Amino acid sequence: MIQHLQDTITLNNGLQMPGMGLGVFQVENDATAEMVKNAIEVGYRSIDTAAIYGNEVGVGEGINLALASTNLRREDLFITSKVWNDGLSYDDTIAAYEESLQKLGLEYLDLYLIHWPGKDKYAESWRALEDLYEQGKIKAIGVCNFTIAHLENLLSFARIKPVVNQVEFHPHLQQVELRTFCYKHQIHLEAWAPLMQGGLLEDDTIAQIATKYGKSIAQVILRWDVQNGVITIPKSVRRERMLQNADIFDFHLTDEEMAIINLMNLEQRVGPNPDEFDFAL
Ligand code: NDP
């Protein structure tokens, strides 16, 4: 279990990935540079963006600002982006990767993910990711929003296993079977919307636990992620909340408290269900 914001977990290809990072979904490009710079300055080393977020340019600018204001080097950071649903042919995926690199102003990504499975379209896209990985252009490749059925299919033909499956994960959507499946196949689960996009931040049950430790509800949820061994990437544009979200390593939820939160699962999503999402583009 990670003990610090910058602690890493070992992915199935041996790469070290910070167990906690910053998400930048729904942040305007113009606001992203300052956000990313702040995050790196307060200690975040992992940034999660995507082509569809429209803020890769801002992420790249933020990285440059942070590298200029600290002693950090590019290789101290872990940068993730994702190929969108309109780029799932082999050629389109290669082109999308090059475009993301260009927008970010980077020479490589640490992690590149297929954003949504897109029914059966991901096979070609995965082959492109495998080739980019084997050419040394990406440090690790993975998927998002894959169900067990998608993963079983992918594993039946993949030359390279995904290192992570980034899925919606929070106390109201605990992905119990998927988590077990991923664990068995050494695929790390990564939580998107760990705070349910703000929807869990007034929850009475978690509030009681938070009061005991003098912590916020957000901190208890993120601590629950960490104790579950799930990589987590909460998003905040505010420096004080970035700090708050990372200040979760000085308390430990008891087995009983973990069990109380485990009982909160409602199979409730804030995002689309990967089996029902309309991929027609
Ligand atoms: P989160 O669950 O991280 O919630 C973000 C919201 O919570 C924002 O409104 C933020 O507001 C607020 N917030 C953050 N910290 C606190 C705090 N300590 N106290 C009170 N409010 C807080 O939602 P996201 O959807 O952003 O998920 C995280 C990341 O996951 C994304 O940014 C993205 O990188 C990734 N993601 C991936 C998806 C995929 O399909 N692969 C889909 C969706 C997200 P404020 O910014 O104002 O502080």
mmCIF file of C-alpha atoms and ligand atoms in Angstrom:
data_model
loop_
_atom_site.group_PDB
_atom_site.id
_atom_site.type_symbol
_atom_site.label_atom_id
_atom_site.label_comp_id
_atom_site.label_asym_id
_atom_site.label_seq_id
_atom_site.Cartn_x
_atom_site.Cartn_y
_atom_site.Cartn_z
ATOM 1 C CA MET A 1 0.000 0.000 0.000
ATOM 2 C CA ILE A 2 1.325 3.428 -0.841
ATOM 3 C CA GLN A 3 2.364 5.585 2.138
ATOM 4 C CA HIS A 4 2.867 8.885 0.343
ATOM 5 C CA LEU A 5 1.522 10.862 -2.601
ATOM 6 C CA GLN A 6 4.629 10.072 -4.617
ATOM 7 C CA ASP A 7 4.817 6.367 -3.791
ATOM 8 C CA THR A 8 4.499 4.127 -6.787
ATOM 9 C CA ILE A 9 3.015 0.758 -7.515
ATOM 10 C CA THR A 10 4.644 -1.697 -9.909
ATOM 11 C CA LEU A 11 2.672 -2.322 -13.082
ATOM 12 C CA ASN A 12 2.690 -5.755 -14.766
ATOM 13 C CA ASN A 13 5.445 -4.626 -17.163
ATOM 14 C CA GLY A 14 7.659 -3.473 -14.287
ATOM 15 C CA LEU A 15 6.961 0.255 -14.736
ATOM 16 C CA GLN A 16 6.459 2.315 -11.580
ATOM 17 C CA MET A 17 3.253 4.354 -11.520
ATOM 18 C CA PRO A 18 2.280 6.777 -8.739
ATOM 19 C CA GLY A 19 -0.611 5.298 -6.766
ATOM 20 C CA MET A 20 -2.263 8.687 -6.763
ATOM 21 C CA GLY A 21 -2.501 11.368 -9.417
ATOM 22 C CA LEU A 22 -4.471 14.355 -10.632
ATOM 23 C CA GLY A 23 -7.359 14.138 -13.107
ATOM 24 C CA VAL A 24 -8.052 17.074 -15.418
ATOM 25 C CA PHE A 25 -11.468 16.176 -16.889
ATOM 26 C CA GLN A 26 -13.803 19.151 -17.438
ATOM 27 C CA VAL A 27 -11.065 21.744 -17.043
ATOM 28 C CA GLU A 28 -10.865 24.407 -19.728
ATOM 29 C CA ASN A 29 -7.602 24.382 -21.626
ATOM 30 C CA ASP A 30 -6.819 27.924 -20.462
ATOM 31 C CA ALA A 31 -7.120 26.955 -16.798
ATOM 32 C CA THR A 32 -5.203 23.715 -17.129
ATOM 33 C CA ALA A 33 -1.617 25.004 -17.221
ATOM 34 C CA GLU A 34 -1.930 26.730 -13.856
ATOM 35 C CA MET A 35 -3.718 23.721 -12.373
ATOM 36 C CA VAL A 36 -1.058 21.253 -13.516
ATOM 37 C CA LYS A 37 1.776 23.526 -12.412
ATOM 38 C CA ASN A 38 0.173 23.829 -8.958
ATOM 39 C CA ALA A 39 -0.355 20.099 -8.709
ATOM 40 C CA ILE A 40 3.246 19.266 -9.541
ATOM 41 C CA GLU A 41 4.507 21.962 -7.183
ATOM 42 C CA VAL A 42 2.487 20.547 -4.276
ATOM 43 C CA GLY A 43 3.791 17.056 -4.978
ATOM 44 C CA TYR A 44 1.637 15.314 -7.580
ATOM 45 C CA ARG A 45 3.703 13.387 -10.101
ATOM 46 C CA SER A 46 0.948 11.747 -12.161
ATOM 47 C CA ILE A 47 -1.412 13.667 -14.455
ATOM 48 C CA ASP A 48 -4.356 12.035 -16.238
ATOM 49 C CA THR A 49 -5.682 13.713 -19.386
ATOM 50 C CA ALA A 50 -7.322 12.573 -22.634
ATOM 51 C CA ALA A 51 -7.607 13.819 -26.193
ATOM 52 C CA ILE A 52 -11.336 14.432 -25.731
ATOM 53 C CA TYR A 53 -10.765 16.716 -22.722
ATOM 54 C CA GLY A 54 -9.375 19.336 -25.106
ATOM 55 C CA ASN A 55 -6.729 20.403 -22.594
ATOM 56 C CA GLU A 56 -3.596 18.491 -23.587
ATOM 57 C CA VAL A 57 -1.975 21.766 -24.691
ATOM 58 C CA GLY A 58 -2.658 23.227 -21.234
ATOM 59 C CA VAL A 59 -1.306 20.090 -19.542
ATOM 60 C CA GLY A 60 1.889 20.402 -21.582
ATOM 61 C CA GLU A 61 2.246 24.072 -20.665
ATOM 62 C CA GLY A 62 1.688 23.274 -16.998
ATOM 63 C CA ILE A 63 4.375 20.590 -17.134
ATOM 64 C CA ASN A 64 6.833 23.041 -18.669
ATOM 65 C CA LEU A 65 6.037 25.697 -16.066
ATOM 66 C CA ALA A 66 6.529 23.163 -13.264
ATOM 67 C CA LEU A 67 9.776 21.856 -14.704
ATOM 68 C CA ALA A 68 11.015 25.453 -14.846
ATOM 69 C CA SER A 69 9.995 26.236 -11.247
ATOM 70 C CA THR A 70 11.291 23.011 -9.650
ATOM 71 C CA ASN A 71 14.302 20.711 -9.959
ATOM 72 C CA LEU A 72 12.150 18.047 -11.543
ATOM 73 C CA ARG A 73 12.833 16.403 -14.889
ATOM 74 C CA ARG A 74 10.337 15.006 -17.362
ATOM 75 C CA GLU A 75 11.192 11.470 -16.228
ATOM 76 C CA ASP A 76 10.074 12.315 -12.682
ATOM 77 C CA LEU A 77 6.524 12.722 -14.002
ATOM 78 C CA PHE A 78 3.976 10.159 -15.117
ATOM 79 C CA ILE A 79 1.730 11.429 -17.898
ATOM 80 C CA THR A 80 -1.350 9.592 -19.166
ATOM 81 C CA SER A 81 -3.579 10.317 -22.146
ATOM 82 C CA LYS A 82 -6.258 8.385 -24.026
ATOM 83 C CA VAL A 83 -7.384 7.692 -27.562
ATOM 84 C CA TRP A 84 -10.990 8.752 -28.165
ATOM 85 C CA ASN A 85 -13.756 6.694 -29.764
ATOM 86 C CA ASP A 86 -13.290 8.208 -33.223
ATOM 87 C CA GLY A 87 -9.700 6.987 -33.352
ATOM 88 C CA LEU A 88 -10.027 3.264 -32.920
ATOM 89 C CA SER A 89 -8.821 2.033 -36.312
ATOM 90 C CA TYR A 90 -5.142 1.049 -36.416
ATOM 91 C CA ASP A 91 -4.054 4.090 -38.400
ATOM 92 C CA ASP A 92 -6.282 6.503 -36.507
ATOM 93 C CA THR A 93 -4.881 5.315 -33.177
ATOM 94 C CA ILE A 94 -1.299 5.871 -34.334
ATOM 95 C CA ALA A 95 -2.266 9.327 -35.607
ATOM 96 C CA ALA A 96 -4.142 10.125 -32.384
ATOM 97 C CA TYR A 97 -1.083 9.201 -30.336
ATOM 98 C CA GLU A 98 1.152 11.448 -32.405
ATOM 99 C CA GLU A 99 -1.367 14.281 -32.088
ATOM 100 C CA SER A 100 -1.541 13.907 -28.303
ATOM 101 C CA LEU A 101 2.258 13.967 -28.064
ATOM 102 C CA GLN A 102 2.390 17.045 -30.228
ATOM 103 C CA LYS A 103 -0.276 18.881 -28.202
ATOM 104 C CA LEU A 104 1.379 17.930 -24.930
ATOM 105 C CA GLY A 105 4.792 18.869 -26.302
ATOM 106 C CA LEU A 106 6.197 15.563 -25.060
ATOM 107 C CA GLU A 107 8.414 12.944 -26.647
ATOM 108 C CA TYR A 108 6.695 10.020 -24.977
ATOM 109 C CA LEU A 109 3.772 9.181 -22.717
ATOM 110 C CA ASP A 110 4.100 7.016 -19.651
ATOM 111 C CA LEU A 111 0.662 5.517 -20.168
ATOM 112 C CA TYR A 112 -1.696 5.551 -23.134
ATOM 113 C CA LEU A 113 -5.201 4.182 -22.762
ATOM 114 C CA ILE A 114 -8.115 3.206 -24.978
ATOM 115 C CA HIS A 115 -10.800 5.542 -23.585
ATOM 116 C CA TRP A 116 -13.864 3.360 -24.272
ATOM 117 C CA PRO A 117 -14.094 -0.161 -25.698
ATOM 118 C CA GLY A 118 -16.285 0.967 -28.611
ATOM 119 C CA LYS A 119 -18.019 -2.393 -29.010
ATOM 120 C CA ASP A 120 -15.519 -4.586 -30.875
ATOM 121 C CA LYS A 121 -13.518 -1.683 -32.359
ATOM 122 C CA TYR A 122 -10.794 -1.841 -29.730
ATOM 123 C CA ALA A 123 -8.958 -4.826 -31.267
ATOM 124 C CA GLU A 124 -7.303 -2.768 -34.004
ATOM 125 C CA SER A 125 -6.607 0.072 -31.629
ATOM 126 C CA TRP A 126 -4.953 -2.315 -29.188
ATOM 127 C CA ARG A 127 -2.676 -3.657 -31.938
ATOM 128 C CA ALA A 128 -1.596 -0.065 -32.609
ATOM 129 C CA LEU A 129 -0.878 0.488 -28.914
ATOM 130 C CA GLU A 130 1.125 -2.751 -28.800
ATOM 131 C CA ASP A 131 3.219 -1.623 -31.762
ATOM 132 C CA LEU A 132 3.829 1.830 -30.278
ATOM 133 C CA TYR A 133 4.823 0.175 -27.001
ATOM 134 C CA GLU A 134 7.167 -2.289 -28.696
ATOM 135 C CA GLN A 135 8.774 0.579 -30.594
ATOM 136 C CA GLY A 136 9.516 2.210 -27.231
ATOM 137 C CA LYS A 137 7.215 5.167 -27.872
ATOM 138 C CA ILE A 138 5.021 4.581 -24.783
ATOM 139 C CA LYS A 139 6.122 3.211 -21.407
ATOM 140 C CA ALA A 140 2.883 1.329 -20.732
ATOM 141 C CA ILE A 141 -0.490 0.682 -22.370
ATOM 142 C CA GLY A 142 -3.895 0.048 -20.894
ATOM 143 C CA VAL A 143 -7.636 0.452 -21.207
ATOM 144 C CA CYS A 144 -10.549 2.300 -19.654
ATOM 145 C CA ASN A 145 -14.122 1.264 -19.111
ATOM 146 C CA PHE A 146 -13.542 -2.378 -20.034
ATOM 147 C CA THR A 147 -15.943 -4.917 -18.556
ATOM 148 C CA ILE A 148 -14.893 -8.487 -17.742
ATOM 149 C CA ALA A 149 -16.243 -9.577 -21.147
ATOM 150 C CA HIS A 150 -14.171 -6.947 -22.952
ATOM 151 C CA LEU A 151 -11.061 -7.942 -21.002
ATOM 152 C CA GLU A 152 -11.577 -11.670 -21.595
ATOM 153 C CA ASN A 153 -11.816 -10.984 -25.293
ATOM 154 C CA LEU A 154 -8.810 -8.658 -25.295
ATOM 155 C CA LEU A 155 -6.692 -11.160 -23.375
ATOM 156 C CA SER A 156 -7.594 -13.878 -25.899
ATOM 157 C CA PHE A 157 -5.631 -12.124 -28.661
ATOM 158 C CA ALA A 158 -3.414 -9.515 -26.999
ATOM 159 C CA ARG A 159 0.357 -9.863 -27.320
ATOM 160 C CA ILE A 160 0.676 -7.441 -24.413
ATOM 161 C CA LYS A 161 -1.573 -7.279 -21.388
ATOM 162 C CA PRO A 162 -3.045 -3.926 -20.351
ATOM 163 C CA VAL A 163 -1.319 -2.593 -17.229
ATOM 164 C CA VAL A 164 -4.442 -0.841 -15.934
ATOM 165 C CA ASN A 165 -8.187 -0.721 -16.431
ATOM 166 C CA GLN A 166 -9.382 2.778 -15.539
ATOM 167 C CA VAL A 167 -13.055 2.611 -14.586
ATOM 168 C CA GLU A 168 -15.638 4.541 -12.634
ATOM 169 C CA PHE A 169 -15.052 3.520 -9.034
ATOM 170 C CA HIS A 170 -16.318 4.982 -5.753
ATOM 171 C CA PRO A 171 -18.302 3.783 -2.725
ATOM 172 C CA HIS A 172 -21.529 3.698 -4.776
ATOM 173 C CA LEU A 173 -19.923 1.701 -7.621
ATOM 174 C CA GLN A 174 -17.395 -0.725 -6.223
ATOM 175 C CA GLN A 175 -16.773 -2.956 -9.259
ATOM 176 C CA VAL A 176 -16.322 -5.997 -7.028
ATOM 177 C CA GLU A 177 -16.222 -8.715 -9.712
ATOM 178 C CA LEU A 178 -14.213 -6.606 -12.127
ATOM 179 C CA ARG A 179 -11.697 -5.833 -9.396
ATOM 180 C CA THR A 180 -11.262 -9.524 -8.619
ATOM 181 C CA PHE A 181 -10.847 -10.322 -12.308
ATOM 182 C CA CYS A 182 -8.265 -7.566 -12.799
ATOM 183 C CA TYR A 183 -6.353 -8.606 -9.692
ATOM 184 C CA LYS A 184 -6.196 -12.196 -10.945
ATOM 185 C CA HIS A 185 -4.740 -10.990 -14.261
ATOM 186 C CA GLN A 186 -2.317 -8.455 -12.723
ATOM 187 C CA ILE A 187 -4.222 -5.559 -14.285
ATOM 188 C CA HIS A 188 -4.344 -2.645 -11.842
ATOM 189 C CA LEU A 189 -7.712 -1.036 -11.276
ATOM 190 C CA GLU A 190 -7.599 2.754 -11.539
ATOM 191 C CA ALA A 191 -10.526 4.789 -10.200
ATOM 192 C CA TRP A 192 -12.080 7.558 -12.224
ATOM 193 C CA ALA A 193 -14.613 9.825 -10.508
ATOM 194 C CA PRO A 194 -13.303 8.567 -7.146
ATOM 195 C CA LEU A 195 -15.366 11.318 -5.462
ATOM 196 C CA MET A 196 -18.346 10.509 -7.683
ATOM 197 C CA GLN A 197 -17.730 13.922 -9.240
ATOM 198 C CA GLY A 198 -18.701 15.518 -5.929
ATOM 199 C CA GLY A 199 -21.854 13.430 -5.464
ATOM 200 C CA LEU A 200 -20.638 11.663 -2.343
ATOM 201 C CA LEU A 201 -19.290 14.631 -0.461
ATOM 202 C CA GLU A 202 -22.272 15.035 1.843
ATOM 203 C CA ASP A 203 -22.702 11.383 2.675
ATOM 204 C CA ASP A 204 -23.662 10.898 6.357
ATOM 205 C CA THR A 205 -22.060 7.490 6.777
ATOM 206 C CA ILE A 206 -18.675 8.639 5.530
ATOM 207 C CA ALA A 207 -19.066 11.930 7.422
ATOM 208 C CA GLN A 208 -19.151 9.993 10.712
ATOM 209 C CA ILE A 209 -15.869 8.273 9.905
ATOM 210 C CA ALA A 210 -14.370 11.566 8.715
ATOM 211 C CA THR A 211 -15.271 13.320 11.992
ATOM 212 C CA LYS A 212 -13.470 10.641 14.006
ATOM 213 C CA TYR A 213 -10.194 11.349 12.200
ATOM 214 C CA GLY A 214 -10.650 15.093 11.742
ATOM 215 C CA LYS A 215 -10.621 14.505 7.989
ATOM 216 C CA SER A 216 -12.971 15.473 5.164
ATOM 217 C CA ILE A 217 -15.320 13.065 3.404
ATOM 218 C CA ALA A 218 -13.136 13.333 0.289
ATOM 219 C CA GLN A 219 -10.083 12.291 2.298
ATOM 220 C CA VAL A 220 -11.840 9.241 3.745
ATOM 221 C CA ILE A 221 -12.960 8.116 0.288
ATOM 222 C CA LEU A 222 -9.478 8.536 -1.167
ATOM 223 C CA ARG A 223 -7.972 6.717 1.805
ATOM 224 C CA TRP A 224 -10.445 3.866 1.158
ATOM 225 C CA ASP A 225 -9.161 3.736 -2.452
ATOM 226 C CA VAL A 226 -5.571 3.545 -1.282
ATOM 227 C CA GLN A 227 -6.296 0.835 1.298
ATOM 228 C CA ASN A 228 -8.088 -1.115 -1.435
ATOM 229 C CA GLY A 229 -4.963 -0.923 -3.605
ATOM 230 C CA VAL A 230 -6.839 1.050 -6.262
ATOM 231 C CA ILE A 231 -4.958 3.793 -8.125
ATOM 232 C CA THR A 232 -6.845 7.053 -7.699
ATOM 233 C CA ILE A 233 -6.819 10.323 -9.678
ATOM 234 C CA PRO A 234 -9.133 12.869 -7.994
ATOM 235 C CA LYS A 235 -9.600 16.105 -9.898
ATOM 236 C CA SER A 236 -9.481 19.530 -8.310
ATOM 237 C CA VAL A 237 -8.594 22.851 -9.852
ATOM 238 C CA ARG A 238 -7.972 24.296 -6.386
ATOM 239 C CA ARG A 239 -4.543 24.089 -4.858
ATOM 240 C CA GLU A 240 -5.897 23.733 -1.299
ATOM 241 C CA ARG A 241 -8.048 20.783 -2.317
ATOM 242 C CA MET A 242 -5.152 19.179 -4.157
ATOM 243 C CA LEU A 243 -3.260 19.370 -0.874
ATOM 244 C CA GLN A 244 -6.233 18.122 1.101
ATOM 245 C CA ASN A 245 -6.767 15.171 -1.220
ATOM 246 C CA ALA A 246 -3.133 14.174 -0.847
ATOM 247 C CA ASP A 247 -3.173 14.511 2.948
ATOM 248 C CA ILE A 248 -4.469 11.002 3.568
ATOM 249 C CA PHE A 249 -1.373 9.185 4.743
ATOM 250 C CA ASP A 250 -1.511 9.966 8.464
ATOM 251 C CA PHE A 251 -4.559 7.862 9.356
ATOM 252 C CA HIS A 252 -5.737 4.318 8.741
ATOM 253 C CA LEU A 253 -9.306 3.096 8.304
ATOM 254 C CA THR A 254 -10.031 0.100 10.514
ATOM 255 C CA ASP A 255 -11.333 -3.150 9.040
ATOM 256 C CA GLU A 256 -14.735 -2.220 10.440
ATOM 257 C CA GLU A 257 -14.693 1.194 8.745
ATOM 258 C CA MET A 258 -13.597 -0.372 5.459
ATOM 259 C CA ALA A 259 -16.495 -2.816 5.825
ATOM 260 C CA ILE A 260 -18.966 0.010 6.492
ATOM 261 C CA ILE A 261 -17.948 1.728 3.247
ATOM 262 C CA ASN A 262 -17.932 -1.603 1.398
ATOM 263 C CA LEU A 263 -21.619 -1.907 2.319
ATOM 264 C CA MET A 264 -22.418 1.341 0.488
ATOM 265 C CA ASN A 265 -22.221 -0.197 -2.997
ATOM 266 C CA LEU A 266 -25.339 0.651 -5.037
ATOM 267 C CA GLU A 267 -24.053 -0.109 -8.558
ATOM 268 C CA GLN A 268 -24.769 3.573 -9.189
ATOM 269 C CA ARG A 269 -22.916 5.382 -11.975
ATOM 270 C CA VAL A 270 -22.346 9.035 -12.799
ATOM 271 C CA GLY A 271 -20.909 8.146 -16.196
ATOM 272 C CA PRO A 272 -22.121 5.898 -19.013
ATOM 273 C CA ASN A 273 -22.357 2.135 -18.668
ATOM 274 C CA PRO A 274 -19.746 0.656 -21.055
ATOM 275 C CA ASP A 275 -22.260 -1.957 -22.197
ATOM 276 C CA GLU A 276 -24.849 0.648 -23.134
ATOM 277 C CA PHE A 277 -22.762 3.626 -24.204
ATOM 278 C CA ASP A 278 -23.642 4.788 -27.705
ATOM 279 C CA PHE A 279 -20.422 4.463 -29.665
ATOM 280 C CA ALA A 280 -21.946 5.409 -32.995
ATOM 281 C CA LEU A 281 -19.921 8.399 -34.057
HETATM 282 P P1 NDP B 1 -13.899 13.367 -9.187
HETATM 283 O O1 NDP B 1 -14.631 12.253 -8.535
HETATM 284 O O2 NDP B 1 -12.426 13.424 -9.083
HETATM 285 O O3 NDP B 1 -14.549 14.693 -8.636
HETATM 286 C C1 NDP B 1 -14.136 15.970 -9.039
HETATM 287 C C2 NDP B 1 -15.066 17.000 -8.385
HETATM 288 O O4 NDP B 1 -14.891 16.982 -6.961
HETATM 289 C C3 NDP B 1 -14.805 18.403 -8.844
HETATM 290 O O5 NDP B 1 -16.050 19.061 -8.903
HETATM 291 C C4 NDP B 1 -13.953 19.011 -7.718
HETATM 292 O O6 NDP B 1 -14.182 20.384 -7.647
HETATM 293 C C5 NDP B 1 -14.501 18.274 -6.517
HETATM 294 N N1 NDP B 1 -13.514 18.062 -5.464
HETATM 295 C C6 NDP B 1 -12.285 17.530 -5.581
HETATM 296 N N2 NDP B 1 -11.676 17.437 -4.388
HETATM 297 C C7 NDP B 1 -12.539 17.935 -3.476
HETATM 298 C C8 NDP B 1 -12.483 18.118 -2.074
HETATM 299 N N3 NDP B 1 -11.421 17.767 -1.359
HETATM 300 N N4 NDP B 1 -13.565 18.648 -1.463
HETATM 301 C C9 NDP B 1 -14.664 19.017 -2.161
HETATM 302 N N5 NDP B 1 -14.773 18.845 -3.491
HETATM 303 C C10 NDP B 1 -13.716 18.327 -4.148
HETATM 304 O O7 NDP B 1 -14.360 13.378 -10.726
HETATM 305 P P2 NDP B 1 -13.659 13.286 -12.142
HETATM 306 O O8 NDP B 1 -14.710 12.920 -13.110
HETATM 307 O O9 NDP B 1 -12.883 14.510 -12.431
HETATM 308 O O10 NDP B 1 -12.671 12.026 -12.039
HETATM 309 C C11 NDP B 1 -11.293 12.114 -11.784
HETATM 310 C C12 NDP B 1 -10.486 11.948 -13.064
HETATM 311 O O11 NDP B 1 -10.740 10.673 -13.671
HETATM 312 C C13 NDP B 1 -10.874 12.924 -14.178
HETATM 313 O O12 NDP B 1 -10.452 14.236 -13.931
HETATM 314 C C14 NDP B 1 -10.254 12.252 -15.366
HETATM 315 O O13 NDP B 1 -8.856 12.488 -15.409
HETATM 316 C C15 NDP B 1 -10.566 10.791 -15.081
HETATM 317 N N6 NDP B 1 -11.798 10.345 -15.755
HETATM 318 C C16 NDP B 1 -11.697 9.311 -16.681
HETATM 319 C C17 NDP B 1 -12.798 8.853 -17.348
HETATM 320 C C18 NDP B 1 -12.663 7.730 -18.320
HETATM 321 O O14 NDP B 1 -13.630 7.411 -19.016
HETATM 322 N N7 NDP B 1 -11.518 7.088 -18.405
HETATM 323 C C19 NDP B 1 -14.137 9.443 -17.150
HETATM 324 C C20 NDP B 1 -14.158 10.501 -16.164
HETATM 325 C C21 NDP B 1 -13.030 10.905 -15.495
HETATM 326 P P3 NDP B 1 -13.009 21.505 -7.823
HETATM 327 O O15 NDP B 1 -12.236 21.165 -9.058
HETATM 328 O O16 NDP B 1 -13.764 22.784 -7.948
HETATM 329 O O17 NDP B 1 -12.183 21.428 -6.580
#
